[in-house]
């Protein structure tokens, strides 16, 4: 069916700051949705963004874009929440927890009051904890609450490895899992370049202990701090990552993406949201992939899960 007269693919973005508007810009440029509604506490900002995006329509894909209120969520396929405070220089993602948990309880309650039955995607930090808050306040099935998790960290990891080895990042298969934050980990044991295990490709006996590889991981983990020091916030990468996730959902792709989802026994962890590779389709998270981790990776993941679980329990 030609674009524009296909089934409605309605996305509501709550929060039209740096992240929300970068995401909206990616959606428009890639023609991913056909109806886009921008919601923000600051109504003028949402209205300004909608007008600006609409003016690019002759250069992009047909899409109905407007600003609006929560009532727009009643028939939305997807609500993407990027509202809330962002990290100030030196602040960790976990420092944001109490501020943003309060905001989320109000936002998610207002959305559920409209009869929303679609899928939530959460990007606000700390994303793993706020995804759990969204699940608990909404009462939706767990597969329909998805955090952006380590989607961006995994992209950063693939990009930095691709630069180091001079191979297209799309041919670098690698995951960052765990908290989207300081306790995340690289799954070195499963990094592959075009199907060849990294250990063999790079001729390294111990990949994890290699200085260059360590530096790559540190630059992934600390990327947000490095960018915030320089430009105050990070938003293009996550905007593109959220657009990728949106496409996987609306196009029923069954794509494997590292999202934050509720673990219920997988990886030996229970009742905690964190980033793991999962199959994503029109129903949300279809299935979690359980990588065979080595003992060090398993211990790091358990540590990350413990940190998140303790903080989540306080907030819930
Ligand atoms: P921003 O300050 O530019 O935008 C936040 C927007 O939320 C503002 O427009 C504000 O008016 C709005 N808002 C606040 N309270 C609201 C409410 N109750 N209802 C509706 N709108 C409300 O911030 P940003 O740079 O866009 O960052 C947004 C969030 O995304 C932050 O928590 C940030 O840490 C996070 N982030 C996540 C990732 C990721 O990988 N998941 C990456 C970058 C940033």
Short mmCIF file of C-alpha atoms and ligand atoms in Angstrom, two decimals:
data_model
loop_
_atom_site.label_atom_id
_atom_site.label_comp_id
_atom_site.label_asym_id
_atom_site.label_seq_id
_atom_site.Cartn_x
_atom_site.Cartn_y
_atom_site.Cartn_z
CA UNK A 1 0.00 0.00 0.00
CA UNK A 2 1.43 3.45 -0.79
CA UNK A 3 2.76 5.46 2.16
CA UNK A 4 0.08 7.74 3.60
CA UNK A 5 -2.97 5.54 3.01
CA UNK A 6 -1.74 2.46 4.87
CA UNK A 7 -3.09 1.50 8.30
CA UNK A 8 -2.57 4.25 10.86
CA UNK A 9 0.81 4.05 12.56
CA UNK A 10 0.33 6.57 15.31
CA UNK A 11 3.15 7.56 17.61
CA UNK A 12 2.82 9.98 20.54
CA UNK A 13 6.04 11.47 21.91
CA UNK A 14 5.84 12.77 25.47
CA UNK A 15 8.65 15.24 26.06
CA UNK A 16 9.82 17.35 23.15
CA UNK A 17 13.19 18.43 24.50
CA UNK A 18 16.48 17.48 22.87
CA UNK A 19 15.80 13.73 22.84
CA UNK A 20 12.10 13.86 21.90
CA UNK A 21 12.63 16.31 19.06
CA UNK A 22 15.69 14.45 17.70
CA UNK A 23 13.61 11.27 17.71
CA UNK A 24 10.74 13.05 15.92
CA UNK A 25 13.21 14.38 13.33
CA UNK A 26 14.53 10.84 12.70
CA UNK A 27 10.98 9.50 12.30
CA UNK A 28 10.14 12.17 9.74
CA UNK A 29 13.34 11.65 7.77
CA UNK A 30 12.85 7.89 7.62
CA UNK A 31 9.05 7.95 7.11
CA UNK A 32 8.57 5.48 9.95
CA UNK A 33 5.16 6.56 11.31
CA UNK A 34 2.27 8.24 9.50
CA UNK A 35 0.82 10.13 12.45
CA UNK A 36 2.97 11.85 15.05
CA UNK A 37 1.72 13.80 18.05
CA UNK A 38 4.05 15.85 20.24
CA UNK A 39 3.12 16.34 23.91
CA UNK A 40 5.04 18.45 26.42
CA UNK A 41 4.38 20.28 29.66
CA UNK A 42 5.67 23.25 27.71
CA UNK A 43 2.87 23.36 25.11
CA UNK A 44 4.49 26.18 23.15
CA UNK A 45 7.67 24.12 22.69
CA UNK A 46 5.68 21.14 21.40
CA UNK A 47 3.71 23.39 19.04
CA UNK A 48 6.91 25.02 17.76
CA UNK A 49 8.54 21.64 17.10
CA UNK A 50 5.43 20.40 15.25
CA UNK A 51 5.39 23.46 13.01
CA UNK A 52 9.10 23.24 12.28
CA UNK A 53 8.89 19.51 11.38
CA UNK A 54 5.80 20.07 9.20
CA UNK A 55 7.68 22.62 7.13
CA UNK A 56 10.08 19.87 6.02
CA UNK A 57 7.24 17.71 4.72
CA UNK A 58 7.80 18.43 1.00
CA UNK A 59 11.35 17.09 1.43
CA UNK A 60 10.41 13.96 3.38
CA UNK A 61 7.60 11.44 3.71
CA UNK A 62 3.89 12.26 4.15
CA UNK A 63 3.09 12.26 7.85
CA UNK A 64 0.48 14.05 9.94
CA UNK A 65 2.29 15.92 12.70
CA UNK A 66 0.70 18.06 15.40
CA UNK A 67 1.07 18.94 19.07
CA UNK A 68 -1.59 17.77 21.49
CA UNK A 69 -2.49 16.46 24.92
CA UNK A 70 -2.66 13.04 26.55
CA UNK A 71 -6.10 12.34 25.00
CA UNK A 72 -4.13 11.61 21.80
CA UNK A 73 -2.79 8.44 23.44
CA UNK A 74 -6.18 6.67 23.41
CA UNK A 75 -5.67 5.24 19.91
CA UNK A 76 -1.86 5.43 19.66
CA UNK A 77 0.15 2.37 18.64
CA UNK A 78 3.17 3.63 20.51
CA UNK A 79 3.82 6.18 23.25
CA UNK A 80 7.46 7.14 23.58
CA UNK A 81 8.38 8.94 26.79
CA UNK A 82 11.41 11.21 26.73
CA UNK A 83 10.10 13.71 29.30
CA UNK A 84 11.92 14.64 32.46
CA UNK A 85 15.14 16.05 33.76
CA UNK A 86 18.41 15.17 32.03
CA UNK A 87 21.90 14.71 33.50
CA UNK A 88 23.72 17.83 34.60
CA UNK A 89 27.53 17.71 34.20
CA UNK A 90 28.90 15.27 36.80
CA UNK A 91 25.47 13.84 37.62
CA UNK A 92 24.93 10.08 37.12
CA UNK A 93 21.80 8.67 35.51
CA UNK A 94 20.84 7.15 38.85
CA UNK A 95 20.94 10.62 40.48
CA UNK A 96 17.88 11.52 38.42
CA UNK A 97 15.75 8.77 39.88
CA UNK A 98 13.46 10.48 42.38
CA UNK A 99 12.82 13.57 40.20
CA UNK A 100 11.87 11.53 37.17
CA UNK A 101 9.98 8.75 38.97
CA UNK A 102 7.51 11.36 40.28
CA UNK A 103 7.07 12.84 36.79
CA UNK A 104 6.53 9.34 35.37
CA UNK A 105 3.82 8.35 37.83
CA UNK A 106 1.79 11.40 36.73
CA UNK A 107 2.45 10.94 33.01
CA UNK A 108 1.72 7.19 32.89
CA UNK A 109 -1.46 7.58 34.99
CA UNK A 110 -2.74 10.30 32.63
CA UNK A 111 -1.99 8.11 29.59
CA UNK A 112 -3.71 5.02 31.02
CA UNK A 113 -6.80 7.10 31.84
CA UNK A 114 -7.29 7.58 28.08
CA UNK A 115 -7.70 3.80 27.59
CA UNK A 116 -4.28 3.43 25.92
CA UNK A 117 -3.61 -0.19 24.92
CA UNK A 118 -0.50 0.16 22.81
CA UNK A 119 3.20 -0.15 23.59
CA UNK A 120 5.27 2.12 25.81
CA UNK A 121 8.85 2.94 24.91
CA UNK A 122 10.77 4.70 27.68
CA UNK A 123 13.96 6.68 27.11
CA UNK A 124 14.11 9.00 30.13
CA UNK A 125 16.88 8.21 32.62
CA UNK A 126 17.45 6.19 34.64
CA UNK A 127 15.73 4.25 31.90
CA UNK A 128 15.72 0.78 33.48
CA UNK A 129 14.08 2.00 36.68
CA UNK A 130 11.58 4.27 34.90
CA UNK A 131 10.58 1.39 32.61
CA UNK A 132 9.78 -0.61 35.74
CA UNK A 133 7.77 2.31 37.13
CA UNK A 134 5.88 2.48 33.81
CA UNK A 135 5.08 -1.24 33.96
CA UNK A 136 3.89 -1.04 37.52
CA UNK A 137 1.76 2.12 37.10
CA UNK A 138 0.27 1.08 33.73
CA UNK A 139 -0.57 -2.53 34.61
CA UNK A 140 0.12 -3.47 30.97
CA UNK A 141 1.62 -6.87 30.13
CA UNK A 142 5.41 -6.79 30.50
CA UNK A 143 6.06 -7.27 26.77
CA UNK A 144 4.40 -3.90 26.09
CA UNK A 145 6.72 -1.80 28.24
CA UNK A 146 10.13 -1.44 26.61
CA UNK A 147 13.02 0.69 27.80
CA UNK A 148 15.62 1.94 25.33
CA UNK A 149 18.06 0.06 27.58
CA UNK A 150 21.51 -0.38 26.11
CA UNK A 151 20.45 0.27 22.52
CA UNK A 152 22.66 3.36 22.39
CA UNK A 153 25.54 1.82 24.36
CA UNK A 154 25.52 -1.16 22.00
CA UNK A 155 25.58 1.21 19.01
CA UNK A 156 28.48 3.14 20.54
CA UNK A 157 30.34 -0.13 21.16
CA UNK A 158 29.81 -1.34 17.59
CA UNK A 159 30.86 2.03 16.22
CA UNK A 160 34.09 2.23 18.27
CA UNK A 161 35.02 -1.37 17.40
CA UNK A 162 34.33 -0.62 13.75
CA UNK A 163 36.62 2.40 13.87
CA UNK A 164 39.36 0.41 15.58
CA UNK A 165 39.24 -2.48 13.11
CA UNK A 166 38.16 -0.41 10.10
CA UNK A 167 35.12 -2.58 9.39
CA UNK A 168 31.59 -1.29 8.71
CA UNK A 169 29.78 -1.03 12.08
CA UNK A 170 26.85 -2.98 10.60
CA UNK A 171 29.18 -6.00 10.34
CA UNK A 172 30.30 -5.74 13.96
CA UNK A 173 28.11 -7.91 16.18
CA UNK A 174 28.46 -7.01 19.82
CA UNK A 175 26.34 -6.25 22.86
CA UNK A 176 26.48 -4.02 25.88
CA UNK A 177 24.07 -5.37 28.49
CA UNK A 178 22.91 -4.51 32.02
CA UNK A 179 22.12 -1.05 33.36
CA UNK A 180 22.10 1.81 30.87
CA UNK A 181 24.69 3.46 33.05
CA UNK A 182 27.82 2.97 35.08
CA UNK A 183 27.40 -0.75 35.90
CA UNK A 184 26.84 -1.87 32.29
CA UNK A 185 29.15 -4.47 30.74
CA UNK A 186 30.49 -5.53 27.36
CA UNK A 187 29.85 -9.13 26.39
CA UNK A 188 33.36 -9.63 25.01
CA UNK A 189 32.90 -13.39 24.78
CA UNK A 190 30.34 -12.90 21.98
CA UNK A 191 31.87 -10.09 19.91
CA UNK A 192 32.09 -11.12 16.26
CA UNK A 193 33.35 -9.34 13.19
CA UNK A 194 31.39 -10.69 10.24
CA UNK A 195 30.85 -13.96 12.09
CA UNK A 196 34.50 -14.37 13.16
CA UNK A 197 34.98 -14.31 16.96
CA UNK A 198 36.94 -11.21 18.01
CA UNK A 199 39.61 -13.29 19.74
CA UNK A 200 40.46 -14.93 16.41
CA UNK A 201 39.88 -11.85 14.23
CA UNK A 202 42.16 -9.64 16.36
CA UNK A 203 44.57 -12.50 17.27
CA UNK A 204 44.24 -11.71 20.97
CA UNK A 205 44.69 -14.28 23.74
CA UNK A 206 42.74 -12.30 26.29
CA UNK A 207 40.41 -9.79 24.67
CA UNK A 208 39.10 -8.27 27.90
CA UNK A 209 42.55 -7.51 29.30
CA UNK A 210 43.81 -5.92 26.11
CA UNK A 211 44.50 -2.19 26.69
CA UNK A 212 42.87 -1.03 23.43
CA UNK A 213 39.74 -3.08 24.11
CA UNK A 214 39.56 -1.80 27.69
CA UNK A 215 39.76 1.76 26.41
CA UNK A 216 36.98 1.09 23.89
CA UNK A 217 34.70 -0.17 26.65
CA UNK A 218 35.51 2.80 28.93
CA UNK A 219 34.73 5.19 26.09
CA UNK A 220 31.38 3.45 25.57
CA UNK A 221 30.48 3.45 29.26
CA UNK A 222 31.52 7.07 29.77
CA UNK A 223 30.36 8.42 26.38
CA UNK A 224 27.45 10.39 27.83
CA UNK A 225 29.77 12.13 30.34
CA UNK A 226 32.23 13.01 27.56
CA UNK A 227 29.46 14.44 25.35
CA UNK A 228 27.67 16.28 28.18
CA UNK A 229 30.99 17.97 29.14
CA UNK A 230 31.28 19.21 25.56
CA UNK A 231 27.72 20.06 24.45
CA UNK A 232 25.48 19.75 27.51
CA UNK A 233 23.35 16.78 26.44
CA UNK A 234 23.26 13.73 24.14
CA UNK A 235 20.37 13.33 21.74
CA UNK A 236 21.11 12.43 18.09
CA UNK A 237 22.31 8.88 18.78
CA UNK A 238 19.39 8.05 21.05
CA UNK A 239 16.95 9.75 18.65
CA UNK A 240 18.12 7.41 15.88
CA UNK A 241 18.08 4.41 18.21
CA UNK A 242 14.49 5.12 19.23
CA UNK A 243 13.54 5.45 15.57
CA UNK A 244 15.15 2.04 14.90
CA UNK A 245 13.15 0.51 17.76
CA UNK A 246 9.95 2.15 16.51
CA UNK A 247 10.48 0.68 13.06
CA UNK A 248 11.06 -2.80 14.51
CA UNK A 249 7.74 -2.52 16.37
CA UNK A 250 5.55 -0.90 13.70
CA UNK A 251 6.92 -3.10 10.91
CA UNK A 252 6.67 -6.27 13.03
CA UNK A 253 10.33 -7.00 12.26
CA UNK A 254 11.24 -9.58 14.93
CA UNK A 255 14.56 -7.75 15.15
CA UNK A 256 17.08 -8.38 17.88
CA UNK A 257 17.72 -5.17 19.80
CA UNK A 258 19.26 -4.59 23.24
CA UNK A 259 16.27 -3.16 25.07
CA UNK A 260 15.45 -2.88 28.73
CA UNK A 261 12.85 -5.49 29.62
CA UNK A 262 11.63 -7.26 32.73
CA UNK A 263 13.74 -10.31 33.56
CA UNK A 264 11.85 -13.14 35.20
CA UNK A 265 14.48 -15.80 35.73
CA UNK A 266 16.51 -15.13 32.57
CA UNK A 267 20.24 -14.81 33.31
CA UNK A 268 19.38 -15.98 36.85
CA UNK A 269 17.82 -12.58 37.62
CA UNK A 270 14.28 -11.88 38.68
CA UNK A 271 11.96 -8.87 38.78
CA UNK A 272 14.42 -6.34 37.39
CA UNK A 273 14.50 -4.33 34.15
CA UNK A 274 17.83 -4.18 32.37
CA UNK A 275 19.29 -4.15 28.87
CA UNK A 276 19.53 -7.53 27.12
CA UNK A 277 19.18 -8.62 23.51
CA UNK A 278 15.53 -9.33 22.76
CA UNK A 279 13.36 -10.10 19.75
CA UNK A 280 11.09 -7.10 19.14
CA UNK A 281 7.92 -7.08 17.02
CA UNK A 282 4.44 -5.53 16.86
CA UNK A 283 3.52 -7.09 20.21
CA UNK A 284 6.58 -5.63 21.91
CA UNK A 285 9.24 -7.92 23.38
CA UNK A 286 8.56 -11.39 21.96
CA UNK A 287 11.47 -13.13 23.63
CA UNK A 288 14.68 -12.50 25.55
CA UNK A 289 17.88 -13.97 24.13
CA UNK A 290 19.96 -15.68 26.79
CA UNK A 291 23.62 -15.39 25.82
CA UNK A 292 25.96 -17.90 27.37
CA UNK A 293 28.02 -15.55 29.54
CA UNK A 294 31.41 -16.43 30.99
CA UNK A 295 31.68 -16.36 34.82
CA UNK A 296 33.13 -12.80 34.90
CA UNK A 297 30.37 -11.45 32.65
CA UNK A 298 27.71 -13.24 34.68
CA UNK A 299 29.09 -11.75 37.91
CA UNK A 300 29.09 -8.23 36.40
CA UNK A 301 25.52 -8.64 35.17
CA UNK A 302 24.37 -9.84 38.58
CA UNK A 303 26.05 -6.81 40.19
CA UNK A 304 24.32 -4.48 37.74
CA UNK A 305 20.97 -6.18 38.40
CA UNK A 306 21.45 -5.86 42.15
CA UNK A 307 22.10 -2.09 41.91
CA UNK A 308 19.00 -1.58 39.76
CA UNK A 309 16.79 -3.83 41.85
CA UNK A 310 17.64 -2.06 45.11
CA UNK A 311 16.93 1.38 43.67
CA UNK A 312 13.78 0.24 41.89
CA UNK A 313 12.38 -1.20 45.12
CA UNK A 314 12.89 2.18 46.83
CA UNK A 315 11.10 4.04 44.04
CA UNK A 316 8.21 1.61 43.64
P1 LIG B 1 15.21 18.20 27.88
O1 LIG B 1 15.27 18.95 29.16
O2 LIG B 1 15.74 18.83 26.64
O3 LIG B 1 13.69 17.78 27.58
C1 LIG B 1 12.84 17.26 28.54
C2 LIG B 1 11.44 17.71 28.16
O4 LIG B 1 10.52 17.08 29.06
C3 LIG B 1 11.24 19.22 28.29
O5 LIG B 1 10.74 19.74 27.05
C4 LIG B 1 10.19 19.35 29.40
O6 LIG B 1 9.31 20.44 29.21
C5 LIG B 1 9.48 18.01 29.31
N1 LIG B 1 8.76 17.63 30.52
C6 LIG B 1 9.18 17.69 31.80
N2 LIG B 1 8.21 17.24 32.61
C7 LIG B 1 7.16 16.88 31.83
C8 LIG B 1 5.87 16.34 32.08
N3 LIG B 1 5.46 16.09 33.32
N4 LIG B 1 5.06 16.11 31.04
C9 LIG B 1 5.45 16.37 29.78
N5 LIG B 1 6.67 16.88 29.47
C10 LIG B 1 7.51 17.14 30.50
O7 LIG B 1 15.92 16.79 28.15
P2 LIG B 1 16.51 15.79 27.05
O8 LIG B 1 17.93 16.12 26.78
O9 LIG B 1 15.55 15.69 25.94
O10 LIG B 1 16.53 14.42 27.89
C11 LIG B 1 15.33 13.77 28.23
C12 LIG B 1 15.63 12.49 28.99
O11 LIG B 1 16.25 11.55 28.11
C13 LIG B 1 16.62 12.67 30.15
O12 LIG B 1 16.18 11.91 31.27
C14 LIG B 1 17.91 12.11 29.61
O13 LIG B 1 18.78 11.66 30.63
C15 LIG B 1 17.38 11.00 28.77
N6 LIG B 1 18.32 10.43 27.79
C16 LIG B 1 18.25 9.10 27.60
C17 LIG B 1 19.12 8.48 26.72
C18 LIG B 1 19.05 6.98 26.56
O14 LIG B 1 19.95 6.35 25.98
N7 LIG B 1 18.00 6.35 27.05
C19 LIG B 1 20.05 9.25 25.99
C20 LIG B 1 20.07 10.62 26.19
C21 LIG B 1 19.20 11.20 27.11
#
